[in-house]
């Protein structure tokens, strides 16, 4: 069993954050582990409060994982404070962590801020340089690159600005902001564009967490970056296509659709 780690916030409603990451890892046949950096009181419609875990407990969690079960890949999600960013970056460098995928979570699906704007400089200085891949959506890429993104060419320019900050590769996620669901991957040499069909649904809670976790899962399984992203895109598209109408807001995606279908739990 291949071990993999997520470092992120906890979503009590189960659609995003740590919960989505662990479901994604399981769907890929991996042994998921977690370091919780914040506890978020949220559901499909709203975020009520956020409690940040202390720097000491974050460090203790990372030590416990790496000293006992060394992960093949690490997904980093929500890092709500400067202290948590510095602690996570320092420890992952100390342990020479492999296949680090950073999802720079700044806002919840309903727009609730999960990172203070003034923390972006620390994200750029401490966290982005340790990433094998960073996966910002359009608003996040705009905040990091400090430029407006309105076209695919703009996405490529943002990729260039962000990769100059130190990561090995950048995936700017267009979502439905620009035409169909178009994402741009840049490794410093080549661009790859991924385009998927538009799926008309409001149930997209946790899609960013799920995509980055799926990419990390594929890297842990030994795939290269291009195929890790391509496979993850297919996985997320299926999860959205068969999303769950739960709650009064943006419902969650179906992390186990293919698995349930193969097991005969889902019949079409």
CSV table of C-alpha atoms in Angstrom, one decimal:
chain,number,residue,atom,x,y,z
A,1,UNK,CA,0.0,0.0,0.0
A,2,UNK,CA,1.5,3.4,-1.1
A,3,UNK,CA,1.3,6.1,1.6
A,4,UNK,CA,0.4,9.7,0.8
A,5,UNK,CA,-0.1,12.8,2.9
A,6,UNK,CA,-2.4,15.8,2.9
A,7,UNK,CA,-1.7,19.0,4.8
A,8,UNK,CA,-4.9,21.1,4.8
A,9,UNK,CA,-7.9,22.3,6.7
A,10,UNK,CA,-10.8,20.1,7.8
A,11,UNK,CA,-14.3,20.5,6.3
A,12,UNK,CA,-16.9,19.1,8.7
A,13,UNK,CA,-19.4,18.7,5.9
A,14,UNK,CA,-17.1,16.3,4.1
A,15,UNK,CA,-17.0,17.8,0.6
A,16,UNK,CA,-13.7,19.7,0.6
A,17,UNK,CA,-10.4,19.9,2.5
A,18,UNK,CA,-8.9,17.0,4.4
A,19,UNK,CA,-12.1,14.9,3.9
A,20,UNK,CA,-12.1,15.3,0.1
A,21,UNK,CA,-8.4,14.6,0.0
A,22,UNK,CA,-8.6,11.4,2.0
A,23,UNK,CA,-11.6,10.2,-0.2
A,24,UNK,CA,-9.6,10.9,-3.3
A,25,UNK,CA,-6.6,9.0,-2.0
A,26,UNK,CA,-8.8,6.0,-1.2
A,27,UNK,CA,-10.4,6.2,-4.6
A,28,UNK,CA,-6.9,5.8,-6.1
A,29,UNK,CA,-6.0,2.8,-3.9
A,30,UNK,CA,-3.6,4.7,-1.6
A,31,UNK,CA,-3.1,4.9,2.1
A,32,UNK,CA,-4.1,8.5,3.1
A,33,UNK,CA,-2.6,10.3,6.1
A,34,UNK,CA,-3.4,13.9,7.2
A,35,UNK,CA,-1.9,16.9,9.0
A,36,UNK,CA,-4.8,19.2,10.0
A,37,UNK,CA,-3.8,22.9,10.0
A,38,UNK,CA,-7.2,24.4,10.6
A,39,UNK,CA,-10.7,23.3,11.5
A,40,UNK,CA,-13.4,25.0,9.4
A,41,UNK,CA,-17.0,25.1,10.4
A,42,UNK,CA,-18.7,25.0,7.0
A,43,UNK,CA,-21.4,23.3,5.0
A,44,UNK,CA,-22.5,23.4,1.3
A,45,UNK,CA,-23.9,26.9,1.8
A,46,UNK,CA,-21.7,28.8,4.2
A,47,UNK,CA,-18.6,29.1,6.3
A,48,UNK,CA,-19.3,29.9,10.0
A,49,UNK,CA,-15.8,30.0,11.6
A,50,UNK,CA,-12.2,28.9,11.2
A,51,UNK,CA,-9.9,27.8,14.0
A,52,UNK,CA,-6.2,27.7,13.2
A,53,UNK,CA,-4.2,24.8,14.7
A,54,UNK,CA,-1.0,25.9,16.6
A,55,UNK,CA,2.4,25.8,15.0
A,56,UNK,CA,3.6,23.3,17.5
A,57,UNK,CA,0.8,20.8,16.8
A,58,UNK,CA,1.2,21.2,13.1
A,59,UNK,CA,4.9,20.4,13.4
A,60,UNK,CA,4.2,17.5,15.8
A,61,UNK,CA,1.8,16.0,13.2
A,62,UNK,CA,4.3,16.3,10.4
A,63,UNK,CA,7.0,14.7,12.6
A,64,UNK,CA,4.8,11.8,13.5
A,65,UNK,CA,4.0,11.1,9.9
A,66,UNK,CA,7.5,11.3,8.4
A,67,UNK,CA,9.3,9.6,11.3
A,68,UNK,CA,7.1,6.5,10.9
A,69,UNK,CA,5.4,6.3,7.4
A,70,UNK,CA,7.2,8.3,4.8
A,71,UNK,CA,4.7,9.5,2.1
A,72,UNK,CA,5.3,9.1,-1.6
A,73,UNK,CA,3.6,12.4,-2.3
A,74,UNK,CA,2.3,15.4,-0.3
A,75,UNK,CA,-0.7,17.6,-1.1
A,76,UNK,CA,-0.8,21.0,0.6
A,77,UNK,CA,-4.1,22.8,0.7
A,78,UNK,CA,-5.3,25.6,3.0
A,79,UNK,CA,-2.5,27.2,5.0
A,80,UNK,CA,-4.4,30.0,7.0
A,81,UNK,CA,-1.5,31.7,8.7
A,82,UNK,CA,2.1,32.9,8.1
A,83,UNK,CA,3.2,30.6,11.0
A,84,UNK,CA,1.6,27.6,9.4
A,85,UNK,CA,3.2,28.3,6.0
A,86,UNK,CA,6.7,28.7,7.5
A,87,UNK,CA,6.3,25.6,9.6
A,88,UNK,CA,5.1,23.4,6.8
A,89,UNK,CA,7.7,24.6,4.3
A,90,UNK,CA,10.5,24.2,6.8
A,91,UNK,CA,9.5,20.6,7.9
A,92,UNK,CA,9.0,19.4,4.3
A,93,UNK,CA,12.4,20.7,3.3
A,94,UNK,CA,13.9,19.0,6.3
A,95,UNK,CA,12.4,15.7,5.4
A,96,UNK,CA,13.1,16.1,1.7
A,97,UNK,CA,9.5,15.4,0.9
A,98,UNK,CA,8.7,14.2,-2.7
A,99,UNK,CA,6.0,15.0,-5.2
A,100,UNK,CA,4.6,18.1,-3.4
A,101,UNK,CA,1.4,19.5,-4.9
A,102,UNK,CA,0.3,22.9,-3.6
A,103,UNK,CA,-3.3,24.0,-3.9
A,104,UNK,CA,-3.1,27.6,-2.8
A,105,UNK,CA,-6.6,27.8,-1.2
A,106,UNK,CA,-7.6,31.4,-0.7
A,107,UNK,CA,-11.4,31.3,-0.7
A,108,UNK,CA,-14.2,28.9,0.0
A,109,UNK,CA,-16.7,28.1,-2.7
A,110,UNK,CA,-19.1,30.8,-1.4
A,111,UNK,CA,-16.3,33.4,-1.4
A,112,UNK,CA,-15.4,33.3,2.3
A,113,UNK,CA,-11.7,34.2,2.7
A,114,UNK,CA,-9.6,31.4,4.0
A,115,UNK,CA,-6.3,33.2,3.8
A,116,UNK,CA,-5.5,36.8,4.7
A,117,UNK,CA,-4.4,38.8,1.6
A,118,UNK,CA,-1.2,40.0,3.4
A,119,UNK,CA,-0.1,36.3,3.7
A,120,UNK,CA,0.3,35.9,-0.1
A,121,UNK,CA,3.9,37.2,0.1
A,122,UNK,CA,4.8,34.5,2.6
A,123,UNK,CA,3.1,31.9,0.4
A,124,UNK,CA,5.3,33.1,-2.5
A,125,UNK,CA,8.5,33.2,-0.5
A,126,UNK,CA,8.1,30.0,1.6
A,127,UNK,CA,5.6,27.6,0.1
A,128,UNK,CA,5.6,28.0,-3.7
A,129,UNK,CA,9.4,27.3,-4.1
A,130,UNK,CA,9.1,23.8,-2.6
A,131,UNK,CA,6.3,22.7,-4.9
A,132,UNK,CA,6.6,20.2,-7.7
A,133,UNK,CA,3.3,21.6,-8.9
A,134,UNK,CA,1.1,24.5,-7.8
A,135,UNK,CA,-2.6,24.5,-8.9
A,136,UNK,CA,-4.2,28.0,-8.6
A,137,UNK,CA,-7.6,28.8,-10.1
A,138,UNK,CA,-8.0,32.1,-11.9
A,139,UNK,CA,-8.6,34.4,-8.8
A,140,UNK,CA,-5.7,32.7,-7.0
A,141,UNK,CA,-3.4,32.9,-10.0
A,142,UNK,CA,-4.3,36.6,-10.4
A,143,UNK,CA,-3.4,37.3,-6.7
A,144,UNK,CA,-0.1,35.4,-6.9
A,145,UNK,CA,1.0,36.7,-10.4
A,146,UNK,CA,-0.4,40.2,-9.7
A,147,UNK,CA,-2.0,40.4,-13.2
A,148,UNK,CA,-5.5,40.2,-14.7
A,149,UNK,CA,-6.4,36.9,-16.4
A,150,UNK,CA,-9.0,37.1,-19.1
A,151,UNK,CA,-7.7,34.8,-21.9
A,152,UNK,CA,-5.8,31.6,-22.3
A,153,UNK,CA,-2.8,33.7,-23.3
A,154,UNK,CA,-3.1,35.5,-20.0
A,155,UNK,CA,-3.2,32.1,-18.3
A,156,UNK,CA,0.1,31.2,-20.0
A,157,UNK,CA,1.7,34.6,-18.9
A,158,UNK,CA,0.6,34.0,-15.4
A,159,UNK,CA,2.2,30.5,-15.5
A,160,UNK,CA,5.5,32.1,-16.5
A,161,UNK,CA,5.3,34.6,-13.7
A,162,UNK,CA,4.5,31.9,-11.1
A,163,UNK,CA,7.1,29.4,-12.3
A,164,UNK,CA,9.7,32.1,-11.9
A,165,UNK,CA,8.9,31.9,-8.2
A,166,UNK,CA,10.4,28.5,-7.9
A,167,UNK,CA,8.0,25.6,-8.5
A,168,UNK,CA,8.8,22.9,-11.0
A,169,UNK,CA,5.4,23.2,-12.7
A,170,UNK,CA,2.3,25.3,-12.7
A,171,UNK,CA,-1.3,24.4,-13.5
A,172,UNK,CA,-3.6,27.4,-13.9
A,173,UNK,CA,-7.2,26.2,-13.7
A,174,UNK,CA,-9.6,28.1,-15.9
A,175,UNK,CA,-12.7,26.4,-14.8
A,176,UNK,CA,-15.7,28.1,-16.4
A,177,UNK,CA,-14.1,31.6,-16.2
A,178,UNK,CA,-12.7,31.3,-19.7
A,179,UNK,CA,-15.0,29.4,-22.1
A,180,UNK,CA,-15.2,25.7,-21.4
A,181,UNK,CA,-13.2,24.1,-18.5
A,182,UNK,CA,-9.7,25.0,-19.8
A,183,UNK,CA,-6.6,24.4,-17.7
A,184,UNK,CA,-3.0,25.3,-18.7
A,185,UNK,CA,0.0,23.3,-17.5
A,186,UNK,CA,3.5,24.8,-17.8
A,187,UNK,CA,6.8,23.0,-16.7
A,188,UNK,CA,9.1,25.8,-17.7
A,189,UNK,CA,9.6,24.5,-21.2
A,190,UNK,CA,6.3,23.2,-22.6
A,191,UNK,CA,2.7,24.2,-22.3
A,192,UNK,CA,-0.1,21.7,-22.2
A,193,UNK,CA,-3.8,22.7,-22.4
A,194,UNK,CA,-6.5,20.5,-21.0
A,195,UNK,CA,-10.1,21.2,-22.1
A,196,UNK,CA,-13.1,19.3,-20.7
A,197,UNK,CA,-16.8,19.7,-21.4
A,198,UNK,CA,-18.9,22.1,-19.5
A,199,UNK,CA,-21.1,20.4,-16.9
A,200,UNK,CA,-24.1,22.3,-15.8
A,201,UNK,CA,-24.3,21.7,-12.1
A,202,UNK,CA,-23.9,23.8,-8.9
A,203,UNK,CA,-22.5,20.8,-7.1
A,204,UNK,CA,-18.8,21.6,-7.3
A,205,UNK,CA,-17.9,21.8,-3.6
A,206,UNK,CA,-14.3,20.7,-3.2
A,207,UNK,CA,-13.3,20.3,-6.8
A,208,UNK,CA,-10.0,22.1,-6.3
A,209,UNK,CA,-9.1,20.0,-3.4
A,210,UNK,CA,-10.1,16.9,-5.2
A,211,UNK,CA,-8.1,17.7,-8.4
A,212,UNK,CA,-4.9,18.5,-6.5
A,213,UNK,CA,-5.2,15.4,-4.4
A,214,UNK,CA,-5.8,13.3,-7.6
A,215,UNK,CA,-2.7,14.7,-9.2
A,216,UNK,CA,-0.7,14.0,-6.0
A,217,UNK,CA,-2.1,10.4,-6.0
A,218,UNK,CA,-1.0,9.8,-9.6
A,219,UNK,CA,2.5,11.2,-8.9
A,220,UNK,CA,2.7,8.8,-5.9
A,221,UNK,CA,1.7,6.0,-8.2
A,222,UNK,CA,4.7,6.8,-10.5
A,223,UNK,CA,3.1,8.7,-13.3
A,224,UNK,CA,4.8,11.7,-14.9
A,225,UNK,CA,3.4,15.2,-14.4
A,226,UNK,CA,1.5,15.4,-17.7
A,227,UNK,CA,-0.2,12.1,-17.3
A,228,UNK,CA,-0.8,12.7,-13.6
A,229,UNK,CA,-2.7,15.9,-14.5
A,230,UNK,CA,-4.5,14.3,-17.4
A,231,UNK,CA,-5.8,11.4,-15.4
A,232,UNK,CA,-6.7,13.7,-12.5
A,233,UNK,CA,-8.8,15.9,-14.8
A,234,UNK,CA,-10.7,12.8,-16.1
A,235,UNK,CA,-11.3,11.7,-12.5
A,236,UNK,CA,-12.6,15.1,-11.4
A,237,UNK,CA,-14.8,15.4,-14.5
A,238,UNK,CA,-16.5,12.1,-13.7
A,239,UNK,CA,-16.9,13.2,-10.0
A,240,UNK,CA,-18.5,16.4,-11.1
A,241,UNK,CA,-20.7,14.7,-13.8
A,242,UNK,CA,-22.1,12.4,-11.1
A,243,UNK,CA,-22.0,15.0,-8.2
A,244,UNK,CA,-24.3,14.6,-5.2
A,245,UNK,CA,-27.3,16.8,-4.6
A,246,UNK,CA,-26.7,17.1,-0.9
A,247,UNK,CA,-27.3,20.2,1.2
A,248,UNK,CA,-28.8,23.6,0.3
A,249,UNK,CA,-25.8,25.1,-1.4
A,250,UNK,CA,-23.0,23.7,-3.7
A,251,UNK,CA,-23.1,20.0,-3.2
A,252,UNK,CA,-20.1,17.7,-3.2
A,253,UNK,CA,-18.6,15.7,-6.0
A,254,UNK,CA,-18.8,11.9,-6.1
A,255,UNK,CA,-15.3,10.7,-5.2
A,256,UNK,CA,-16.2,7.0,-5.5
A,257,UNK,CA,-18.5,6.9,-8.6
A,258,UNK,CA,-16.3,4.6,-10.7
A,259,UNK,CA,-15.5,2.3,-7.7
A,260,UNK,CA,-19.2,2.0,-6.7
A,261,UNK,CA,-20.1,1.4,-10.3
A,262,UNK,CA,-17.6,-1.4,-10.7
A,263,UNK,CA,-18.8,-2.9,-7.4
A,264,UNK,CA,-22.4,-2.9,-8.6
A,265,UNK,CA,-23.5,-0.4,-5.9
A,266,UNK,CA,-24.4,2.0,-8.7
A,267,UNK,CA,-26.5,0.7,-11.6
A,268,UNK,CA,-27.2,2.7,-14.7
